[in-house]
């Protein structure tokens, strides 16, 4: 039927034969989209006497809000922290590929890097190209070109030496000048930064946490040897995330649970939630540990990939930068060893593993990759859910939670081939 | 200059549909069967009418728990491709005053969730009184006007309150009343409280409603009555006299009325009445058997 609307001329799409994730439940409802946003069909019917221009038959699929990955270091041979001839093209390449995993928005993550990655420095040697990364990529919407960039996740350099993991030691920093000045000096500009991971036990971190939070940047605790009191102090000043729980922090101890203790801390200010990233690839976190965290604090769990350059590459050996990596199944080893060198699971794989390992419901598994990251970043008024008015970033899935199609702003941007 | 339309083929069936003056009491064993009988009747009436762009079928509609099963069946018939509401105009009986349209208990919400969103009716043809306008009187008059412009109601489907009211025509309403603002009776407010968290203070106290006279103007009226709690009202409506304290009784004087009930609703009737009408079920069932389908057209 042709449309008949007085409010907008834009075409209206009605997704039928689907189960949509709304109000924490899968409901047998149609989903209506106009102007790239979820539309209230009852208002359309009574206020505008309008109806759909186009119907999309979802053949019984689940429709979930598009997934949001807040920690991803690269993939498909691209390393976000390595400057290259065309940084923008590298990020765009990965942004397009992750549409296949149902990811519609992400935070490209930079590990601790030399200053030249963050801002312009006077060149000491003649570089082949500008080694700049941070200022080159702006926050932008997704589309057929790829998932949207919500802003960078800067993991370091203000982290603990003892828990640096794979981060390069020579570029770690402390808050020498007493706070935000060090941050601005290190990063240059915070314009397109969504999140910063830091170690709260570093002296003068409180004022940094406060200042970053005030600027709307999510502060995450990670790569740290902080005890629970230090972690709680940081939360009071505005920290709201834990970077890859359990990894790169002190293990849970019954007399000082450390950062892990934030999951059940009674010092979290009223009305605020502490979220925590989990790499649910079955390798970086033992399923029993995943279950403990989930059961202790289910509403804070945020699935992340923390994917490295090798994600998406076929099994076998690959030379990436200075490293030779061997991929076997979901494991990426330093070639010739059994040393893991990062995660290569995709976000949809993590969702499936999380559901299977924790025994949680389909709704919980999907929300851990959509609603919770959106709430963490403070964007749940438009992303991470299928409420009326939210951006129509959608994933169509089968009952096994395999992605069959991805939509951004109501337009199909990827569909699984036959 | 004649335009070839789908209405051009007139069947003699159409002439035959609404001529006999009858009062029927159709009694089914239980709620689901009563809902199905009513839905089949509506389906047959619409299909026999052969509505088209030049001649819409006008249907009056109720809300509440009683017609819910009937709506479910009609949706089923639409989904199976046996009926279409493309050429049907609907007029709901009533709506609360002052309740936001998007409130889950508004009659707009009820109709959207339980009927309109599942079928192919043109939104411009789904009429419901608006209880949130400035000038309620004007809204009521405009509604009567819209019904007249649509050619009157072909079939008005309604329910009955425990106090015997039709729509919100509470005990004491004029039996020749038209669409107007009504203050709700205590009985009605109490009956509706279950939809507002059992909090009497949250139930709207006024409503816009079609009048008894408005429904009497319809060519045919079908009243759905199910459940033991409606039994006394049914008794008053059909075994006692026409009385403005039990406004459904007005339909004793309508040329063509059908009361569709389940066993429980007949509990207050005389055994003689029930036996008589049950004995007529083979006649009543001719109205729904065979059940028609647009697929056969």
XYZ file of C-alpha atoms in Angstrom:
715
model
C 0.000 0.000 0.000
C 1.379 3.448 -0.791
C 2.234 5.536 2.223
C 0.108 8.387 3.386
C 1.874 10.513 5.941
C 1.579 14.121 6.954
C 4.665 14.256 9.160
C 7.387 12.929 6.883
C 7.722 11.798 3.291
C 10.428 9.285 4.086
C 9.544 5.680 3.223
C 8.442 3.399 6.032
C 9.739 -0.157 6.343
C 7.919 -2.816 8.346
C 9.882 -5.896 9.441
C 7.406 -8.775 9.783
C 7.606 -12.410 10.896
C 10.224 -11.641 13.497
C 10.875 -11.688 17.219
C 12.267 -8.409 18.498
C 14.260 -7.752 21.648
C 12.317 -5.156 23.556
C 11.851 -4.533 27.286
C 14.366 -7.308 28.008
C 12.237 -9.893 26.214
C 11.923 -11.427 22.794
C 8.447 -10.415 21.607
C 6.526 -11.446 18.537
C 6.068 -7.938 17.165
C 6.682 -6.170 13.906
C 9.468 -3.575 13.820
C 8.826 -0.309 12.015
C 11.561 2.007 10.712
C 11.501 5.485 9.163
C 14.280 8.032 8.661
C 16.838 5.615 10.077
C 15.025 5.322 13.401
C 12.611 2.941 15.061
C 9.059 4.160 14.515
C 6.016 3.899 16.782
C 3.446 2.230 14.523
C 0.504 3.069 16.775
C 1.267 6.776 16.507
C 1.716 6.334 12.786
C -1.690 4.650 12.516
C -3.723 7.085 14.605
C -1.834 10.392 14.203
C -0.786 10.173 10.596
C -3.074 7.431 9.288
C 0.039 6.040 7.697
C 1.193 2.569 6.850
C 4.253 0.765 5.500
C 5.739 1.325 2.065
C 7.853 -1.774 2.221
C 7.633 -5.030 4.155
C 10.674 -7.151 4.924
C 9.847 -10.771 5.727
C 12.308 -11.898 8.402
C 11.153 -15.520 8.191
C 11.079 -15.975 11.948
C 14.461 -14.360 12.668
C 15.383 -12.690 15.909
C 15.962 -8.943 15.572
C 18.410 -7.544 18.122
C 19.883 -4.058 18.404
C 23.164 -3.809 16.499
C 26.144 -4.989 18.556
C 28.616 -2.529 20.035
C 32.278 -3.524 20.557
C 34.053 -1.157 22.937
C 37.392 -2.917 22.823
C 38.866 -4.005 19.490
C 42.502 -3.485 18.545
C 42.270 -4.403 14.877
C 41.605 -7.367 12.637
C 42.008 -8.769 9.158
C 45.680 -7.862 9.197
C 45.069 -4.282 10.352
C 46.520 -3.100 13.683
C 44.885 0.147 14.818
C 47.851 1.112 16.977
C 50.316 0.805 14.108
C 50.367 3.923 12.037
C 50.393 3.159 8.347
C 50.159 4.888 5.043
C 46.406 5.098 5.286
C 45.098 4.818 8.804
C 41.603 5.821 7.803
C 41.450 3.088 5.170
C 42.631 0.511 7.708
C 39.958 1.396 10.242
C 37.335 1.551 7.498
C 38.340 -1.878 6.254
C 37.829 -3.426 9.663
C 34.629 -1.402 10.184
C 33.192 -2.934 7.057
C 34.237 -6.487 7.876
C 32.779 -6.469 11.377
C 29.326 -5.837 9.919
C 29.407 -9.581 9.261
C 29.532 -10.158 13.006
C 26.528 -7.919 13.631
C 28.659 -5.069 14.964
C 27.146 -1.722 13.995
C 29.219 0.569 16.244
C 32.660 0.219 17.800
C 35.461 1.950 19.670
C 38.763 1.382 17.833
C 41.234 0.682 20.614
C 44.791 2.004 20.831
C 47.171 0.210 23.181
C 50.022 2.097 24.849
C 51.849 3.722 21.934
C 54.643 6.148 21.156
C 53.540 9.808 21.310
C 53.608 10.104 17.532
C 50.597 7.812 17.301
C 48.522 10.182 19.417
C 49.582 13.608 18.111
C 51.981 15.321 15.805
C 55.630 15.337 16.945
C 58.582 16.959 15.270
C 60.082 14.136 13.209
C 63.551 13.106 14.308
C 63.967 10.792 11.355
C 62.420 11.240 7.983
C 59.333 8.973 8.291
C 57.861 7.319 5.238
C 54.503 8.643 6.341
C 52.942 10.570 9.169
C 52.840 8.052 12.059
C 49.696 9.632 13.323
C 46.547 7.726 14.263
C 44.399 9.439 16.859
C 43.580 12.725 15.123
C 42.903 11.064 11.786
C 39.724 9.266 12.723
C 36.669 11.147 13.802
C 33.514 9.914 15.452
C 31.151 9.117 12.628
C 27.973 7.194 11.850
C 27.964 3.786 10.316
C 26.380 2.821 7.033
C 27.012 0.651 4.023
C 30.664 1.648 4.339
C 30.971 -0.003 7.740
C 30.178 0.104 11.430
C 30.055 3.519 13.060
C 32.999 4.809 15.100
C 31.873 5.943 18.538
C 35.310 7.247 19.486
C 38.645 5.744 20.411
C 39.269 3.575 23.416
C 42.702 4.632 24.678
C 44.069 1.697 26.661
C 47.194 3.229 28.194
C 49.756 4.659 28.539
C 48.684 5.537 32.096
C 48.793 1.956 33.302
C 50.714 -0.158 35.756
C 54.167 -1.440 34.949
C 53.481 -4.744 36.687
C 50.375 -5.373 34.640
C 51.447 -4.015 31.289
C 50.712 -7.337 29.550
C 51.799 -6.927 25.953
C 52.009 -3.122 26.119
C 55.459 -1.627 25.348
C 57.126 -0.687 28.634
C 59.059 2.291 27.316
C 55.889 4.226 26.554
C 54.123 3.804 29.902
C 53.464 7.084 31.724
C 52.483 8.448 35.119
C 50.695 11.645 36.111
C 53.865 13.677 36.711
C 52.386 17.153 36.439
C 49.518 16.196 38.668
C 46.752 15.212 36.371
C 44.910 16.252 33.288
C 47.890 18.143 31.903
C 49.718 14.836 31.496
C 46.706 13.391 29.748
C 46.471 16.290 27.312
C 50.198 16.146 26.745
C 50.070 12.442 25.985
C 46.980 12.400 23.784
C 46.992 15.856 22.239
C 43.251 16.093 21.873
C 40.358 14.213 23.456
C 37.894 15.212 20.759
C 37.252 11.770 19.343
C 37.929 9.744 22.467
C 35.122 7.684 23.983
C 37.011 5.823 26.703
C 40.319 5.838 28.567
C 41.711 2.847 30.496
C 44.010 3.762 33.351
C 45.404 2.339 36.571
C 43.843 4.169 39.515
C 46.702 3.430 41.926
C 48.868 5.882 39.992
C 49.348 9.042 42.041
C 47.035 11.931 41.186
C 44.710 9.695 39.212
C 41.594 10.910 41.057
C 41.612 14.369 39.505
C 42.169 12.791 36.074
C 39.225 10.448 36.561
C 37.057 13.367 37.630
C 38.137 15.587 34.778
C 37.708 12.920 32.086
C 34.292 11.943 33.441
C 33.239 15.571 33.419
C 34.141 15.729 29.742
C 31.865 12.792 29.026
C 34.678 10.314 28.525
C 34.165 6.872 30.054
C 36.936 6.040 32.488
C 37.869 2.377 32.764
C 40.108 0.662 35.298
C 42.554 -1.887 33.955
C 46.160 -3.011 33.624
C 46.413 -2.214 37.300
C 47.476 -3.540 40.677
C 44.926 -1.437 42.531
C 43.273 -2.812 45.647
C 39.538 -2.600 46.183
C 39.732 0.674 48.141
C 41.666 2.382 45.354
C 39.253 1.025 42.774
C 36.237 2.215 44.780
C 37.818 5.646 45.125
C 38.159 5.824 41.359
C 34.521 4.808 40.909
C 33.459 7.543 43.297
C 35.300 10.023 41.096
C 33.516 8.757 38.018
C 35.130 5.552 36.746
C 32.443 3.228 35.392
C 34.127 0.364 33.535
C 36.622 -2.414 34.147
C 38.801 -3.361 31.188
C 38.750 -7.124 30.467
C 37.857 -8.320 33.977
C 40.345 -10.723 35.550
C 43.027 -10.062 32.932
C 45.868 -7.635 33.771
C 44.761 -7.033 37.334
C 45.310 -8.608 40.733
C 43.416 -11.852 41.127
C 40.437 -11.990 43.461
C 41.579 -12.426 47.048
C 39.083 -12.991 49.813
C 40.619 -10.290 52.043
C 41.158 -7.826 49.253
C 39.167 -8.618 46.141
C 40.918 -5.862 44.216
C 39.233 -4.460 41.129
C 37.179 -7.650 40.798
C 35.506 -6.702 44.080
C 33.785 -3.768 42.357
C 31.220 -6.251 41.037
C 29.683 -6.516 44.482
C 31.001 -3.371 46.122
C 28.611 -1.416 48.319
C 30.587 1.781 47.743
C 29.278 2.384 44.248
C 27.313 5.680 44.380
C 23.543 5.302 44.202
C 22.072 5.234 40.719
C 25.378 4.354 39.093
C 26.470 1.013 37.688
C 29.977 -0.357 37.297
C 30.226 -2.225 34.006
C 32.918 -4.744 33.202
C 34.298 -6.063 29.936
C 34.494 -9.828 29.423
C 36.364 -11.563 26.652
C 34.089 -14.570 26.337
C 36.066 -16.556 23.801
C 36.434 -19.554 26.094
C 40.199 -19.001 26.201
C 40.971 -15.752 27.969
C 38.516 -16.412 30.752
C 37.746 -19.802 32.192
C 34.000 -20.450 31.846
C 33.724 -20.925 35.621
C 35.200 -17.450 36.172
C 32.810 -16.059 33.579
C 29.913 -17.603 35.483
C 31.079 -16.210 38.809
C 31.234 -12.703 37.385
C 27.919 -13.035 35.587
C 26.098 -14.365 38.614
C 27.588 -11.711 40.880
C 26.609 -8.776 38.659
C 24.628 -9.740 35.541
C 23.496 -6.256 34.565
C 27.060 -4.939 34.289
C 28.470 -7.504 31.914
C 29.713 -6.081 28.609
C 31.002 -8.494 25.995
C 34.116 -7.270 24.184
C 36.337 -8.971 21.644
C 39.671 -7.273 22.471
C 40.422 -8.626 19.025
C 43.881 -8.310 17.608
C 45.191 -7.950 14.105
C 44.891 -11.684 13.434
C 41.118 -11.764 13.943
C 39.377 -12.746 10.757
C 42.437 -14.225 9.144
C 42.356 -17.857 8.030
C 44.134 -20.599 10.028
C 47.875 -20.881 9.546
C 50.866 -18.594 9.833
C 50.736 -14.847 9.341
C 53.393 -12.187 9.674
C 51.937 -9.153 11.384
C 54.335 -6.280 11.964
C 57.261 -7.678 13.914
C 55.449 -10.861 14.939
C 54.783 -14.194 13.322
C 51.468 -15.593 14.520
C 49.979 -19.034 14.131
C 46.202 -19.394 14.118
C 44.662 -22.671 15.164
C 40.903 -22.527 15.613
C 40.147 -19.774 18.115
C 43.688 -19.681 19.427
C 46.354 -17.283 18.183
C 49.842 -18.265 19.343
C 53.222 -16.710 18.892
C 54.394 -19.004 16.075
C 56.161 -22.121 17.271
C 55.034 -21.638 20.902
C 51.929 -22.091 23.040
C 51.958 -18.468 24.150
C 48.642 -16.797 23.407
C 49.036 -13.442 21.765
C 45.528 -12.068 21.814
C 41.935 -12.878 21.021
C 40.596 -13.537 17.573
C 37.008 -14.416 18.400
C 34.380 -12.250 16.766
C 31.676 -10.597 18.852
C 28.925 -12.930 17.663
C 31.113 -15.897 18.614
C 31.533 -14.347 22.054
C 27.779 -13.986 22.425
C 27.218 -17.634 21.569
C 29.961 -18.786 23.887
C 28.719 -16.561 26.710
C 25.209 -17.958 26.408
C 26.390 -21.532 26.345
C 28.901 -21.155 29.194
C 26.707 -19.124 31.528
C 23.372 -20.733 30.736
C 21.859 -17.254 30.469
C 18.827 -16.431 28.341
C 18.992 -15.328 24.725
C 17.889 -11.861 25.816
C 20.693 -11.526 28.373
C 23.299 -12.719 25.886
C 22.169 -10.193 23.291
C 21.924 -7.330 25.780
C 25.486 -7.957 26.955
C 26.644 -6.956 23.471
C 24.175 -4.154 22.784
C 22.241 -2.592 25.639
C 25.000 -2.772 28.243
C 27.760 -1.194 26.109
C 25.303 1.531 25.091
C 24.437 2.192 28.738
C 28.145 2.209 29.599
C 28.866 4.876 26.999
C 25.792 6.889 27.909
C 24.219 6.519 24.459
C 21.306 4.225 25.318
C 18.854 6.962 24.369
C 19.625 6.183 20.732
C 21.657 2.943 20.536
C 21.674 -0.507 22.014
C 17.914 -1.014 22.037
C 14.861 -1.138 19.787
C 12.855 1.557 21.597
C 10.844 4.045 19.548
C 13.168 6.817 18.407
C 16.385 4.799 18.705
C 18.688 4.452 15.705
C 17.595 1.520 13.551
C 20.871 -0.393 13.865
C 19.731 -4.005 13.729
C 21.035 -7.548 13.614
C 18.940 -10.400 12.256
C 19.875 -13.724 13.838
C 18.733 -17.311 13.709
C 17.926 -19.313 16.836
C 21.576 -20.336 17.137
C 22.464 -16.628 17.347
C 24.260 -16.687 14.011
C 24.109 -13.387 12.167
C 22.068 -13.515 8.970
C 21.827 -9.783 8.172
C 22.955 -6.428 9.536
C 21.207 -3.075 9.182
C 22.408 0.434 9.977
C 19.889 3.294 10.150
C 17.308 0.981 8.658
C 19.334 0.117 5.547
C 20.654 -3.375 4.948
C 24.456 -3.226 5.024
C 25.254 -6.925 5.040
C 23.450 -10.181 4.359
C 24.724 -13.707 4.652
C 25.037 -15.417 1.284
C 23.117 -18.646 0.556
C -20.090 7.151 -18.211
C -19.768 3.976 -16.278
C -16.586 2.790 -14.606
C -15.960 -0.925 -14.410
C -15.642 -1.752 -10.716
C -15.522 -4.847 -8.584
C -18.998 -3.904 -7.368
C -20.593 -4.351 -10.772
C -21.572 -7.945 -10.235
C -24.564 -7.813 -7.957
C -25.524 -11.102 -6.507
C -28.987 -11.787 -5.312
C -27.428 -12.944 -2.047
C -26.653 -9.366 -1.222
C -30.297 -8.412 -1.452
C -31.217 -11.286 0.774
C -28.855 -10.537 3.693
C -30.713 -8.052 5.835
C -34.399 -8.277 5.193
C -35.961 -10.584 7.771
C -36.709 -9.028 11.188
C -35.361 -11.353 13.809
C -34.194 -11.681 17.395
C -31.799 -14.547 17.773
C -30.271 -15.911 20.961
C -27.309 -18.037 19.887
C -25.981 -20.213 22.722
C -22.624 -21.970 22.446
C -21.085 -24.283 25.045
C -18.254 -22.042 26.005
C -16.314 -18.825 25.364
C -14.079 -20.009 22.522
C -17.004 -21.434 20.573
C -19.039 -18.282 21.100
C -16.098 -16.156 19.901
C -15.725 -18.357 16.852
C -19.424 -18.248 15.984
C -19.447 -14.469 16.215
C -16.296 -14.147 14.121
C -17.669 -16.461 11.437
C -20.858 -14.439 11.341
C -18.963 -11.174 10.875
C -16.802 -12.833 8.223
C -19.796 -14.100 6.283
C -21.586 -10.772 6.509
C -18.599 -8.859 5.143
C -17.948 -11.301 2.318
C -21.594 -11.560 1.303
C -21.773 -7.761 1.212
C -18.924 -7.765 -1.376
C -17.536 -4.413 -0.221
C -15.593 -2.335 -2.716
C -14.132 1.141 -3.117
C -17.559 2.607 -3.866
C -19.361 0.752 -1.127
C -17.635 0.065 2.186
C -18.894 -2.315 4.832
C -19.389 -0.310 8.028
C -18.771 -2.205 11.240
C -19.343 -0.976 14.790
C -16.861 -2.408 17.281
C -16.559 -2.939 21.051
C -13.618 -3.356 23.415
C -13.124 -5.377 26.601
C -12.417 -8.976 27.490
C -15.571 -10.389 25.891
C -14.790 -9.604 22.222
C -11.101 -10.505 22.557
C -11.579 -14.093 21.341
C -13.669 -12.869 18.417
C -10.906 -10.458 17.354
C -8.355 -13.261 17.585
C -10.440 -15.392 15.206
C -10.921 -12.540 12.755
C -7.155 -11.983 12.709
C -6.731 -15.691 12.025
C -9.126 -15.464 9.086
C -7.225 -12.468 7.721
C -3.871 -14.280 8.069
C -5.201 -17.318 6.246
C -6.286 -15.053 3.406
C -10.010 -15.717 3.862
C -11.094 -12.151 4.598
C -9.816 -8.644 3.977
C -10.623 -5.431 5.821
C -9.488 -3.259 2.938
C -13.017 -2.076 2.223
C -14.268 -2.080 5.802
C -14.854 1.073 7.841
C -14.976 0.665 11.580
C -16.546 2.806 14.286
C -15.711 2.010 17.884
C -18.360 2.496 20.530
C -16.493 4.517 23.080
C -13.277 5.911 24.545
C -12.247 7.299 27.917
C -12.046 11.061 28.430
C -8.685 12.448 29.504
C -6.717 9.227 29.217
C -3.611 9.748 27.012
C -4.041 7.950 23.737
C -0.819 6.024 24.220
C -1.879 4.762 27.673
C -2.001 0.962 27.545
C -5.603 0.985 28.812
C -6.994 3.455 26.304
C -9.408 1.961 23.807
C -7.135 3.209 21.014
C -4.365 1.006 22.447
C -6.750 -1.909 22.813
C -7.896 -1.692 19.213
C -4.371 -1.216 17.884
C -2.840 -4.111 19.821
C -5.745 -6.544 19.575
C -6.992 -5.860 16.087
C -5.794 -3.044 13.814
C -2.085 -3.837 13.806
C -2.775 -7.411 12.693
C -5.047 -6.694 9.725
C -5.118 -4.709 6.492
C -7.554 -1.966 7.418
C -6.785 1.497 6.018
C -5.987 3.697 9.061
C -8.182 6.431 7.618
C -11.160 4.100 7.961
C -10.648 3.144 11.602
C -12.693 5.615 13.637
C -12.493 5.947 17.392
C -13.791 8.837 19.506
C -11.018 11.118 20.744
C -11.334 11.735 24.465
C -8.509 14.281 24.550
C -9.900 17.088 22.375
C -10.795 20.523 23.717
C -14.421 20.422 22.621
C -15.879 17.026 23.533
C -19.381 17.989 22.361
C -18.100 18.855 18.912
C -16.188 15.568 18.779
C -19.392 13.641 19.512
C -21.376 15.494 16.893
C -18.624 15.037 14.330
C -18.663 11.300 15.041
C -22.391 11.049 14.370
C -21.732 12.985 11.178
C -18.978 10.570 10.111
C -21.305 7.605 10.645
C -23.983 9.277 8.554
C -21.487 10.090 5.807
C -20.368 6.468 5.770
C -23.945 5.453 5.041
C -24.798 4.250 8.530
C -23.593 1.143 10.334
C -24.255 -2.170 8.609
C -23.458 -4.317 11.666
C -22.853 -3.002 15.157
C -21.047 -5.450 17.431
C -21.322 -4.740 21.145
C -20.993 -6.167 24.608
C -22.944 -5.794 27.817
C -21.835 -4.516 31.172
C -22.715 -6.300 34.431
C -25.196 -3.475 34.948
C -26.768 -4.128 31.581
C -25.268 -1.157 29.804
C -24.398 -1.054 26.109
C -21.232 0.961 25.432
C -21.138 3.508 28.256
C -24.878 4.039 28.286
C -25.164 3.569 32.019
C -28.386 2.731 33.845
C -30.711 5.672 33.438
C -29.448 6.672 29.993
C -31.972 7.802 27.438
C -32.876 4.992 25.087
C -32.873 7.439 22.190
C -29.550 8.995 23.123
C -26.874 9.943 20.615
C -23.071 10.089 20.895
C -22.186 12.165 23.941
C -20.073 12.593 27.069
C -21.071 10.320 29.950
C -20.018 10.139 33.577
C -19.352 6.526 34.447
C -21.406 4.654 37.016
C -19.718 3.291 40.158
C -20.334 -0.273 38.940
C -18.469 0.438 35.740
C -15.547 2.107 37.501
C -15.238 -0.855 39.860
C -15.451 -3.313 36.958
C -12.679 -1.422 35.146
C -10.397 -1.074 38.166
C -8.696 -4.380 37.350
C -7.177 -2.703 34.289
C -5.746 0.122 36.392
C -3.909 -1.890 39.007
C -7.053 -2.167 41.139
C -6.609 1.491 42.045
C -10.021 3.143 41.796
C -8.445 6.600 41.754
C -6.681 5.811 38.500
C -9.800 4.804 36.569
C -11.176 7.530 34.266
C -14.548 8.861 35.390
C -15.872 10.110 32.081
C -16.129 8.686 28.623
C -17.377 9.504 25.155
C -19.887 6.962 23.977
C -22.270 6.269 21.131
C -25.826 6.529 22.319
C -28.426 3.793 22.520
C -30.154 5.535 19.656
C -26.920 5.537 17.627
C -26.636 1.765 17.895
C -30.355 1.307 17.269
C -29.822 3.050 13.906
C -27.552 0.235 12.727
C -29.024 -2.220 10.230
C -28.095 -5.113 12.482
C -26.845 -5.447 16.041
C -24.850 -8.348 17.487
C -24.296 -8.409 21.255
C -21.617 -10.721 22.700
C -22.285 -11.910 26.243
C -20.071 -14.457 27.956
C -19.440 -15.435 31.545
C -21.575 -16.007 34.630
C -21.056 -12.437 35.850
C -23.055 -11.215 32.858
C -25.915 -13.680 33.371
C -28.148 -11.372 35.406
C -27.727 -8.548 32.910
C -28.687 -10.884 30.055
C -31.775 -11.941 31.981
C -32.793 -8.340 32.469
C -32.036 -7.539 28.859
C -34.183 -10.181 27.202
C -36.636 -11.632 29.719
C -37.787 -8.406 31.307
C -39.175 -5.312 29.668
C -37.511 -2.514 27.808
C -36.097 -0.388 30.594
C -33.587 2.445 30.612
C -31.980 0.967 33.750
C -30.838 -1.963 31.633
C -30.059 -0.214 28.378
C -29.324 -3.346 26.356
C -33.037 -4.134 26.674
C -33.617 -1.440 24.030
C -32.599 -3.945 21.377
C -35.778 -5.899 21.937
C -37.184 -3.246 19.649
C -34.454 -3.435 17.017
C -35.494 -5.128 13.746
C -32.462 -7.430 13.670
C -30.547 -8.439 16.769
C -28.349 -11.395 17.573
C -27.229 -12.189 21.124
C -24.255 -14.561 21.101
C -23.545 -16.184 24.469
C -21.899 -19.063 26.228
C -23.669 -21.434 28.668
C -22.543 -19.483 31.715
C -24.190 -16.293 30.500
C -27.556 -18.082 30.386
C -27.511 -19.091 34.054
C -30.169 -16.575 35.067
C -32.510 -17.289 32.167
C -35.539 -19.539 32.375
C -34.872 -23.108 31.348
C -37.725 -22.681 28.863
C -35.990 -19.756 27.139
C -32.688 -21.561 26.892
C -34.246 -24.759 25.579
C -36.207 -22.859 22.962
C -33.205 -21.076 21.538
C -30.903 -24.055 21.807
C -33.473 -25.922 19.773
C -33.034 -23.330 17.061
C -29.255 -23.785 16.777
C -29.595 -25.756 13.554
C -31.224 -22.694 12.035
C -28.681 -20.303 13.568
C -25.788 -22.388 12.329
C -26.913 -21.927 8.726
C -25.670 -18.356 9.133
C -22.102 -19.544 9.724
C -22.064 -22.783 7.777
C -20.829 -22.740 5.074
C -18.262 -20.152 6.086
C -17.339 -17.978 3.108
C -13.904 -16.943 1.874
C -12.638 -14.274 -0.499
C -10.438 -16.978 -1.980
C -13.563 -18.383 -3.595
C -14.456 -15.127 -5.322
